[in-house]
PDB file of C-alpha atoms and ligand atoms in Angstrom:
ATOM      1  CA  VAL S   1       9.062  17.157   6.706  1.00 91.00           C
ATOM      2  CA  ILE S   2      11.125  16.967  10.191  1.00 94.00           C
ATOM      3  CA  ALA S   3      10.111  20.057  11.405  1.00 95.00           C
ATOM      4  CA  THR S   4       6.130  19.663  10.585  1.00 96.00           C
ATOM      5  CA  ILE S   5       6.428  16.285  12.468  1.00 95.00           C
ATOM      6  CA  ALA S   6       7.807  18.103  15.429  1.00 96.00           C
ATOM      7  CA  GLU S   7       5.679  20.779  15.368  1.00 96.00           C
ATOM      8  CA  LEU S   8       2.566  18.806  15.228  1.00 95.00           C
ATOM      9  CA  VAL S   9       3.745  16.596  17.930  1.00 96.00           C
ATOM     10  CA  GLY S  10       4.247  19.533  20.215  1.00 96.00           C
ATOM     11  CA  GLU S  11       0.785  21.000  19.299  1.00 97.00           C
ATOM     12  CA  LEU S  12      -0.673  17.625  20.176  1.00 95.00           C
ATOM     13  CA  GLU S  13       0.985  17.317  23.827  1.00 96.00           C
ATOM     14  CA  ARG S  14       0.105  20.801  24.508  1.00 97.00           C
ATOM     15  CA  THR S  15      -3.606  19.766  23.816  1.00 96.00           C
ATOM     16  CA  ALA S  16      -3.581  16.501  25.706  1.00 95.00           C
ATOM     17  CA  GLY S  17      -1.226  17.764  28.449  1.00 96.00           C
ATOM     18  CA  ALA S  18       0.984  14.775  28.137  1.00 95.00           C
ATOM     19  CA  THR S  19       4.111  13.200  26.700  1.00 94.00           C
ATOM     20  CA  ALA S  20       3.317  10.596  24.048  1.00 92.00           C
ATOM     21  CA  SER S  21       4.979   7.890  22.211  1.00 94.00           C
ATOM     22  CA  VAL S  22       5.333   8.821  18.626  1.00 95.00           C
ATOM     23  CA  GLY S  23       4.932   6.316  15.338  1.00 95.00           C
ATOM     24  CA  VAL S  24       5.060   7.293  11.888  1.00 95.00           C
ATOM     25  CA  SER S  25       3.521   5.803   8.877  1.00 95.00           C
ATOM     26  CA  MET S  26       6.353   6.161   5.771  1.00 94.00           C
ATOM     27  CA  PRO S  27       6.589   5.263   2.339  1.00 93.00           C
ATOM     28  CA  GLY S  28       9.377   2.835   1.987  1.00 93.00           C
ATOM     29  CA  SER S  29      11.041   1.401   5.318  1.00 93.00           C
ATOM     30  CA  ILE S  30      14.335   1.721   7.531  1.00 93.00           C
ATOM     31  CA  SER S  31      17.055  -0.611   6.216  1.00 93.00           C
ATOM     32  CA  ALA S  32      18.367  -2.863   8.729  1.00 90.00           C
ATOM     33  CA  ALA S  33      21.661  -2.920   7.153  1.00 93.00           C
ATOM     34  CA  THR S  34      22.413   0.732   7.041  1.00 94.00           C
ATOM     35  CA  GLY S  35      19.650   2.546   9.415  1.00 92.00           C
ATOM     36  CA  LEU S  36      18.841   4.878   6.300  1.00 95.00           C
ATOM     37  CA  VAL S  37      15.322   5.205   4.328  1.00 96.00           C
ATOM     38  CA  GLN S  38      15.328   2.309   1.660  1.00 95.00           C
ATOM     39  CA  ASN S  39      12.216   1.708  -0.993  1.00 94.00           C
ATOM     40  CA  ALA S  40      10.385   5.287  -0.637  1.00 94.00           C
ATOM     41  CA  ASN S  41       8.456   6.572  -3.398  1.00 91.00           C
ATOM     42  CA  SER S  42       8.951   9.954  -2.141  1.00 92.00           C
ATOM     43  CA  THR S  43      12.679   9.594  -3.161  1.00 93.00           C
ATOM     44  CA  MET S  44      13.976  12.230  -1.229  1.00 93.00           C
ATOM     45  CA  LEU S  45      13.732  10.213   1.679  1.00 95.00           C
ATOM     46  CA  ASN S  46      15.899   7.441   0.452  1.00 96.00           C
ATOM     47  CA  ASP S  47      19.552   7.060   1.839  1.00 97.00           C
ATOM     48  CA  ARG S  48      18.960   9.559   4.751  1.00 96.00           C
ATOM     49  CA  PRO S  49      18.936   8.745   8.328  1.00 96.00           C
ATOM     50  CA  PHE S  50      14.974  10.177   8.386  1.00 96.00           C
ATOM     51  CA  GLY S  51      14.347   7.820  11.759  1.00 95.00           C
ATOM     52  CA  ARG S  52      17.500   9.080  13.778  1.00 95.00           C
ATOM     53  CA  ASP S  53      16.831  12.676  12.600  1.00 96.00           C
ATOM     54  CA  VAL S  54      13.146  12.395  13.913  1.00 96.00           C
ATOM     55  CA  GLU S  55      14.310  10.863  17.052  1.00 96.00           C
ATOM     56  CA  ALA S  56      16.742  13.842  17.589  1.00 96.00           C
ATOM     57  CA  ALA S  57      13.866  16.610  16.812  1.00 96.00           C
ATOM     58  CA  LEU S  58      11.550  14.912  19.348  1.00 96.00           C
ATOM     59  CA  GLY S  59      14.128  13.601  21.958  1.00 96.00           C
ATOM     60  CA  ARG S  60      12.915  10.499  22.282  1.00 95.00           C
ATOM     61  CA  PRO S  61      12.751   6.864  20.681  1.00 94.00           C
ATOM     62  CA  VAL S  62      10.046   6.953  17.588  1.00 94.00           C
ATOM     63  CA  ARG S  63       8.955   4.030  15.621  1.00 93.00           C
ATOM     64  CA  LEU S  64       8.652   4.012  12.155  1.00 94.00           C
ATOM     65  CA  ALA S  65       7.072   1.362   9.494  1.00 93.00           C
ATOM     66  CA  ASN S  66       5.794   1.191   5.585  1.00 94.00           C
ATOM     67  CA  ASP S  67       2.475   2.944   5.415  1.00 95.00           C
ATOM     68  CA  ALA S  68       0.966  -0.309   4.271  1.00 97.00           C
ATOM     69  CA  HIS S  69       2.218  -1.966   7.392  1.00 96.00           C
ATOM     70  CA  CYS S  70       0.501   0.807   9.341  1.00 96.00           C
ATOM     71  CA  LEU S  71      -2.924   0.133   7.540  1.00 97.00           C
ATOM     72  CA  ALA S  72      -2.538  -3.416   8.282  1.00 97.00           C
ATOM     73  CA  LEU S  73      -1.854  -3.346  11.878  1.00 95.00           C
ATOM     74  CA  SER S  74      -4.942  -0.645  12.222  1.00 96.00           C
ATOM     75  CA  GLU S  75      -7.370  -2.871  10.153  1.00 97.00           C
ATOM     76  CA  SER S  76      -6.246  -6.059  11.729  1.00 96.00           C
ATOM     77  CA  ALA S  77      -6.604  -5.084  15.310  1.00 94.00           C
ATOM     78  CA  ASP S  78     -10.059  -3.537  15.222  1.00 95.00           C
ATOM     79  CA  GLY S  79     -11.214  -2.953  11.587  1.00 97.00           C
ATOM     80  CA  SER S  80     -12.082  -5.142   8.478  1.00 97.00           C
ATOM     81  CA  GLY S  81      -9.515  -7.901   9.416  1.00 97.00           C
ATOM     82  CA  ALA S  82     -10.361  -8.124  13.102  1.00 96.00           C
ATOM     83  CA  GLY S  83     -10.770 -11.543  13.960  1.00 95.00           C
ATOM     84  CA  VAL S  84      -8.990 -13.061  10.858  1.00 97.00           C
ATOM     85  CA  GLU S  85      -5.732 -15.112  10.844  1.00 96.00           C
ATOM     86  CA  SER S  86      -4.561 -13.792   7.676  1.00 97.00           C
ATOM     87  CA  MET S  87      -4.981 -10.279   5.802  1.00 98.00           C
ATOM     88  CA  PHE S  88      -3.249  -8.705   3.056  1.00 98.00           C
ATOM     89  CA  ALA S  89      -3.672  -5.075   3.259  1.00 98.00           C
ATOM     90  CA  VAL S  90      -3.256  -2.928  -0.294  1.00 98.00           C
ATOM     91  CA  ILE S  91      -2.102   0.840  -0.884  1.00 97.00           C
ATOM     92  CA  LEU S  92      -3.050   2.000  -3.883  1.00 97.00           C
ATOM     93  CA  GLY S  93      -2.508   5.730  -3.873  1.00 96.00           C
ATOM     94  CA  THR S  94       0.412   7.916  -5.308  1.00 95.00           C
ATOM     95  CA  GLY S  95       2.342   4.626  -5.024  1.00 95.00           C
ATOM     96  CA  CYS S  96       1.440   1.029  -4.224  1.00 97.00           C
ATOM     97  CA  GLY S  97       2.676  -1.251  -1.459  1.00 96.00           C
ATOM     98  CA  GLY S  98       1.430  -4.333   0.492  1.00 97.00           C
ATOM     99  CA  SER S  99       1.569  -5.904   4.064  1.00 97.00           C
ATOM    100  CA  LEU S 100       1.040  -9.091   5.087  1.00 96.00           C
ATOM    101  CA  ILE S 101      -0.485  -9.849   8.689  1.00 95.00           C
ATOM    102  CA  PHE S 102      -0.704 -13.303  10.418  1.00 94.00           C
ATOM    103  CA  GLY S 103      -2.007 -14.134  13.509  1.00 91.00           C
ATOM    104  CA  GLY S 104      -2.210 -10.659  14.432  1.00 88.00           C
ATOM    105  CA  ARG S 105       1.471  -9.883  13.567  1.00 90.00           C
ATOM    106  CA  ILE S 106       3.162  -8.237  10.590  1.00 92.00           C
ATOM    107  CA  VAL S 107       4.986 -10.657   8.456  1.00 92.00           C
ATOM    108  CA  ASP S 108       8.567  -8.726   7.619  1.00 90.00           C
ATOM    109  CA  GLY S 109      11.857 -10.124   7.865  1.00 90.00           C
ATOM    110  CA  PRO S 110      15.559  -9.446   7.752  1.00 91.00           C
ATOM    111  CA  ASN S 111      15.576  -7.197   4.702  1.00 93.00           C
ATOM    112  CA  ARG S 112      12.608  -5.106   5.834  1.00 90.00           C
ATOM    113  CA  CYS S 113      10.991  -5.490   2.325  1.00 93.00           C
ATOM    114  CA  GLY S 114       8.022  -8.134   3.358  1.00 93.00           C
ATOM    115  CA  GLY S 115       5.008  -7.025   1.481  1.00 94.00           C
ATOM    116  CA  GLU S 116       6.775  -5.064  -1.212  1.00 95.00           C
ATOM    117  CA  TRP S 117       4.043  -5.999  -3.537  1.00 96.00           C
ATOM    118  CA  GLY S 118       4.393  -2.782  -5.770  1.00 97.00           C
ATOM    119  CA  HIS S 119       7.692  -3.917  -6.954  1.00 97.00           C
ATOM    120  CA  VAL S 120       7.234  -7.159  -8.348  1.00 97.00           C
ATOM    121  CA  PRO S 121       6.217  -7.601 -12.144  1.00 98.00           C
ATOM    122  CA  LEU S 122       2.418  -7.580 -13.286  1.00 98.00           C
ATOM    123  CA  PRO S 123       1.669 -11.480 -13.626  1.00 98.00           C
ATOM    124  CA  TRP S 124       0.189 -13.058 -16.697  1.00 98.00           C
ATOM    125  CA  ALA S 125       1.043  -9.939 -18.772  1.00 98.00           C
ATOM    126  CA  GLY S 126      -0.189  -9.783 -21.922  1.00 98.00           C
ATOM    127  CA  SER S 127       2.239  -8.942 -25.225  1.00 97.00           C
ATOM    128  CA  ASP S 128       0.790  -5.496 -24.960  1.00 96.00           C
ATOM    129  CA  GLU S 129       1.826  -5.066 -21.421  1.00 98.00           C
ATOM    130  CA  MET S 130       5.370  -6.041 -21.966  1.00 97.00           C
ATOM    131  CA  PRO S 131       7.967  -4.804 -21.044  1.00 96.00           C
ATOM    132  CA  GLY S 132       5.888  -2.466 -18.939  1.00 97.00           C
ATOM    133  CA  PRO S 133       6.615   1.018 -18.051  1.00 98.00           C
ATOM    134  CA  ASP S 134       9.634   2.128 -16.613  1.00 97.00           C
ATOM    135  CA  CYS S 135       9.629   2.455 -12.659  1.00 97.00           C
ATOM    136  CA  TRP S 136      11.768   4.959 -10.437  1.00 95.00           C
ATOM    137  CA  CYS S 137      13.001   1.788  -8.714  1.00 95.00           C
ATOM    138  CA  GLY S 138      14.933   1.226 -11.800  1.00 96.00           C
ATOM    139  CA  ARG S 139      13.059  -1.763 -13.052  1.00 97.00           C
ATOM    140  CA  HIS S 140       9.883  -1.868 -15.414  1.00 97.00           C
ATOM    141  CA  GLY S 141       6.725  -3.274 -15.336  1.00 98.00           C
ATOM    142  CA  CYS S 142       6.299  -3.202 -11.386  1.00 98.00           C
ATOM    143  CA  LEU S 143       2.827  -3.391 -10.286  1.00 98.00           C
ATOM    144  CA  GLU S 144       3.069   0.121  -9.249  1.00 98.00           C
ATOM    145  CA  THR S 145       3.554   1.544 -12.583  1.00 98.00           C
ATOM    146  CA  TRP S 146      -0.065  -0.216 -13.395  1.00 98.00           C
ATOM    147  CA  LEU S 147      -1.982   0.278 -10.491  1.00 98.00           C
ATOM    148  CA  ALA S 148      -1.101   3.675  -8.301  1.00 98.00           C
ATOM    149  CA  GLY S 149      -3.161   6.463  -9.040  1.00 98.00           C
ATOM    150  CA  PRO S 150      -0.520   8.468 -11.532  1.00 98.00           C
ATOM    151  CA  ALA S 151      -0.385   5.001 -13.379  1.00 98.00           C
ATOM    152  CA  LEU S 152      -3.787   4.866 -13.880  1.00 98.00           C
ATOM    153  CA  SER S 153      -3.534   8.542 -15.195  1.00 98.00           C
ATOM    154  CA  ARG S 154      -0.794   7.643 -17.647  1.00 98.00           C
ATOM    155  CA  ASP S 155      -2.383   4.463 -18.841  1.00 98.00           C
ATOM    156  CA  HIS S 156      -5.506   6.507 -19.769  1.00 98.00           C
ATOM    157  CA  ALA S 157      -3.243   9.204 -21.300  1.00 98.00           C
ATOM    158  CA  ARG S 158      -1.483   6.732 -23.738  1.00 97.00           C
ATOM    159  CA  ALA S 159      -4.929   5.036 -24.918  1.00 97.00           C
ATOM    160  CA  THR S 160      -6.721   8.395 -25.467  1.00 98.00           C
ATOM    161  CA  GLN S 161      -4.329  11.499 -25.440  1.00 98.00           C
ATOM    162  CA  GLU S 162      -6.298  12.641 -22.402  1.00 97.00           C
ATOM    163  CA  GLU S 163      -4.505  14.008 -19.322  1.00 98.00           C
ATOM    164  CA  LEU S 164      -7.106  12.767 -16.370  1.00 98.00           C
ATOM    165  CA  SER S 165      -6.316  12.412 -12.877  1.00 98.00           C
ATOM    166  CA  ALA S 166      -7.498   8.678 -11.535  1.00 97.00           C
ATOM    167  CA  ALA S 167     -10.387  10.579  -9.670  1.00 97.00           C
ATOM    168  CA  GLN S 168     -11.583  12.389 -13.080  1.00 98.00           C
ATOM    169  CA  ILE S 169     -11.365   8.925 -14.824  1.00 98.00           C
ATOM    170  CA  ALA S 170     -13.230   7.344 -12.313  1.00 97.00           C
ATOM    171  CA  ALA S 171     -16.084   9.899 -11.961  1.00 97.00           C
ATOM    172  CA  ARG S 172     -16.194   9.485 -15.982  1.00 97.00           C
ATOM    173  CA  ALA S 173     -16.548   6.180 -16.106  1.00 96.00           C
ATOM    174  CA  ALA S 174     -20.335   5.778 -16.111  1.00 94.00           C
ATOM    175  CA  HIS S 175     -20.608   7.993 -19.330  1.00 97.00           C
ATOM    176  CA  ASP S 176     -17.234   7.413 -21.375  1.00 98.00           C
ATOM    177  CA  ASP S 177     -16.254   4.522 -23.042  1.00 98.00           C
ATOM    178  CA  GLY S 178     -12.706   5.597 -22.733  1.00 98.00           C
ATOM    179  CA  ALA S 179     -12.453   6.049 -18.902  1.00 98.00           C
ATOM    180  CA  ARG S 180     -14.473   2.946 -18.532  1.00 98.00           C
ATOM    181  CA  ALA S 181     -11.990   0.843 -20.792  1.00 98.00           C
ATOM    182  CA  SER S 182      -9.204   2.145 -18.382  1.00 98.00           C
ATOM    183  CA  LEU S 183     -10.684   1.319 -15.136  1.00 98.00           C
ATOM    184  CA  ASP S 184     -11.382  -2.099 -16.779  1.00 98.00           C
ATOM    185  CA  ARG S 185      -7.790  -2.677 -17.831  1.00 98.00           C
ATOM    186  CA  HIS S 186      -6.710  -1.290 -14.421  1.00 98.00           C
ATOM    187  CA  LEU S 187      -9.209  -3.913 -12.737  1.00 98.00           C
ATOM    188  CA  SER S 188      -7.753  -6.688 -14.740  1.00 98.00           C
ATOM    189  CA  ARG S 189      -4.119  -5.947 -13.662  1.00 98.00           C
ATOM    190  CA  LEU S 190      -5.138  -5.504 -10.140  1.00 98.00           C
ATOM    191  CA  GLY S 191      -6.730  -8.763 -10.107  1.00 98.00           C
ATOM    192  CA  ARG S 192      -3.983 -10.429 -11.601  1.00 98.00           C
ATOM    193  CA  GLY S 193      -1.798  -8.740  -9.091  1.00 98.00           C
ATOM    194  CA  LEU S 194      -3.940  -9.903  -6.037  1.00 98.00           C
ATOM    195  CA  ALA S 195      -4.650 -13.380  -7.779  1.00 98.00           C
ATOM    196  CA  MET S 196      -0.443 -13.814  -7.113  1.00 98.00           C
ATOM    197  CA  VAL S 197      -0.873 -13.078  -3.578  1.00 98.00           C
ATOM    198  CA  VAL S 198      -3.619 -15.384  -3.310  1.00 98.00           C
ATOM    199  CA  ASN S 199      -1.631 -18.346  -4.369  1.00 98.00           C
ATOM    200  CA  LEU S 200       1.067 -17.452  -2.310  1.00 97.00           C
ATOM    201  CA  VAL S 201      -0.441 -16.900   0.856  1.00 96.00           C
ATOM    202  CA  ASP S 202      -4.404 -17.144   0.450  1.00 97.00           C
ATOM    203  CA  PRO S 203      -5.314 -14.523   2.922  1.00 98.00           C
ATOM    204  CA  GLY S 204      -8.564 -14.456   4.784  1.00 97.00           C
ATOM    205  CA  VAL S 205      -9.521 -11.052   3.691  1.00 98.00           C
ATOM    206  CA  ILE S 206      -7.973  -8.207   1.332  1.00 98.00           C
ATOM    207  CA  VAL S 207      -8.363  -4.656   2.756  1.00 98.00           C
ATOM    208  CA  LEU S 208      -7.711  -1.980   0.325  1.00 98.00           C
ATOM    209  CA  GLY S 209      -6.496   1.640   1.333  1.00 97.00           C
ATOM    210  CA  GLY S 210      -5.151   4.509  -0.539  1.00 96.00           C
ATOM    211  CA  GLY S 211      -7.004   7.174  -2.616  1.00 95.00           C
ATOM    212  CA  LEU S 212      -7.983   4.456  -4.991  1.00 97.00           C
ATOM    213  CA  SER S 213      -9.643   2.424  -2.697  1.00 97.00           C
ATOM    214  CA  ASN S 214     -12.557   5.186  -2.638  1.00 95.00           C
ATOM    215  CA  MET S 215     -13.556   3.340  -6.086  1.00 96.00           C
ATOM    216  CA  PRO S 216     -16.815   1.582  -5.274  1.00 95.00           C
ATOM    217  CA  HIS S 217     -16.505  -0.800  -8.389  1.00 96.00           C
ATOM    218  CA  LEU S 218     -13.447  -2.593  -6.923  1.00 97.00           C
ATOM    219  CA  TYR S 219     -15.518  -3.953  -4.237  1.00 97.00           C
ATOM    220  CA  GLU S 220     -18.075  -4.994  -6.554  1.00 97.00           C
ATOM    221  CA  ARG S 221     -16.042  -6.520  -9.357  1.00 97.00           C
ATOM    222  CA  LEU S 222     -12.780  -7.230  -8.054  1.00 97.00           C
ATOM    223  CA  PRO S 223     -13.396 -10.813  -7.119  1.00 97.00           C
ATOM    224  CA  ALA S 224     -14.241 -11.722 -10.362  1.00 97.00           C
ATOM    225  CA  ALA S 225     -11.010 -10.529 -11.731  1.00 98.00           C
ATOM    226  CA  ILE S 226      -9.028 -12.404  -9.437  1.00 98.00           C
ATOM    227  CA  GLU S 227     -10.787 -15.676  -9.146  1.00 96.00           C
ATOM    228  CA  PRO S 228     -10.014 -16.937 -12.984  1.00 97.00           C
ATOM    229  CA  PHE S 229      -6.192 -16.909 -11.650  1.00 98.00           C
ATOM    230  CA  ILE S 230      -6.533 -19.006  -8.653  1.00 98.00           C
ATOM    231  CA  PHE S 231      -5.107 -22.146  -8.237  1.00 97.00           C
ATOM    232  CA  ALA S 232      -8.010 -23.779  -6.286  1.00 97.00           C
ATOM    233  CA  ALA S 233     -11.693 -24.999  -7.156  1.00 97.00           C
ATOM    234  CA  ARG S 234     -14.399 -22.703  -6.523  1.00 96.00           C
ATOM    235  CA  PRO S 235     -12.436 -20.020  -5.202  1.00 96.00           C
ATOM    236  CA  THR S 236     -13.787 -17.338  -3.005  1.00 94.00           C
ATOM    237  CA  VAL S 237     -11.773 -14.184  -2.208  1.00 96.00           C
ATOM    238  CA  ARG S 238     -12.855 -11.456   0.125  1.00 97.00           C
ATOM    239  CA  ILE S 239     -12.168  -7.813  -0.554  1.00 98.00           C
ATOM    240  CA  LEU S 240     -13.055  -4.969   1.907  1.00 98.00           C
ATOM    241  CA  PRO S 241     -12.619  -1.150   2.472  1.00 97.00           C
ATOM    242  CA  PRO S 242     -10.857  -0.160   5.449  1.00 97.00           C
ATOM    243  CA  SER S 243     -13.315   0.192   8.561  1.00 97.00           C
ATOM    244  CA  HIS S 244     -11.571   3.206   9.688  1.00 96.00           C
ATOM    245  CA  GLY S 245     -11.306   5.071   6.296  1.00 94.00           C
ATOM    246  CA  ASP S 246      -8.351   7.387   5.233  1.00 91.00           C
ATOM    247  CA  ALA S 247      -7.397   7.575   9.030  1.00 92.00           C
ATOM    248  CA  SER S 248      -6.586   4.013   9.239  1.00 95.00           C
ATOM    249  CA  GLY S 249      -2.842   4.108   8.581  1.00 94.00           C
ATOM    250  CA  VAL S 250      -2.388   6.967  11.121  1.00 94.00           C
ATOM    251  CA  ARG S 251      -4.189   5.015  13.719  1.00 95.00           C
ATOM    252  CA  GLY S 252      -1.643   1.880  12.554  1.00 95.00           C
ATOM    253  CA  ALA S 253       1.246   4.022  13.514  1.00 95.00           C
ATOM    254  CA  ALA S 254       0.023   4.623  16.732  1.00 93.00           C
ATOM    255  CA  ARG S 255      -0.407   0.833  17.387  1.00 92.00           C
ATOM    256  CA  LEU S 256       3.740   0.558  16.565  1.00 92.00           C
ATOM    257  CA  TRP S 257       4.238   0.718  19.950  1.00 90.00           C
ATOM    258  CA  ASP S 258       2.004  -2.542  20.540  1.00 87.00           C
ATOM    259  CA  ASP S 259       4.774  -4.595  20.969  1.00 83.00           C
ATOM    260  CA  ALA S 260       2.309  -7.882  20.472  1.00 78.00           C
ATOM    261  CA  ARG S 261       1.567  -6.941  16.957  1.00 77.00           C
ATOM    262  CA  TRP S 262       5.033  -5.199  15.834  1.00 72.00           C
ATOM    263  CA  GLY S 263       7.552  -5.432  18.581  1.00 57.00           C
ATOM    264  CA  SER S 264      11.009  -6.435  17.497  1.00 49.00           C
ATOM    265  CA  SER S 265      10.341  -6.394  13.704  1.00 49.00           C
ATOM    266  CA  SER S 266      10.073  -2.690  13.710  1.00 48.00           C
ATOM    267  CA  TRP S 267      13.016  -0.096  13.566  1.00 48.00           C
ATOM    268  CA  GLN S 268      13.804   0.749  16.947  1.00 44.00           C
ATOM    269  CA  GLY S 269      16.757   3.422  16.746  1.00 36.00           C
TER     270      GLY S 269
HETATM  271 ZN1   ZN R 301       9.449  -0.527  -9.104  1.00 55.67          ZN
END
């Protein structure tokens, strides 16, 4: 991984003819207590000095942040959350994560786990959703075990004995009752997970990223799945796709060097 990063940076700098600052969008985060990776669903990174290793390979300071934070930085600066005071960004991909922006800045704290929405339990779970699937983090029933792409596949397989990817399930839903039911269960769980966020921080907009965010039904049907759980009269929730598509997180990683947005809350060597 580190050799590939060094190669890519070298290639880009030769093309640009200049030395650049480097920001890295990663799963998990760098622990403030140990300087080692924590919470990465690419579990081979956990408890490794990834930040220090990248810096040593590139011979310069590097800033690293969770991929959901990078998506949030990109979209709040000049994307779907531009000009909105508070935004919650969600990654629905091989894993599941979140990031809260307030006043243009990432909300994170001493434990570097701000926005770790993927590892809280599914709220308002039904008896058929308890205790929930085992999670790699050691607990069970985490939102990631219901909402990530592999989780949708496993849920579909439990219900139908069919092994399909999330993209295949989405493609079949128009003409296959089993696939449609799996997407409906996924939508209901995503709606409850986001309703919990709205009841805590009531963001002005929620931006969806990651591979599953390309499923168009989410933008049509998600508000109705969230609103019954919101503790307010006639609630409205804005759900938007990322303006910068699948490249948004990478743009956000470059913005880690924008001190006004990230600055002291980042890991810096
Ligand atoms: Zn978990």
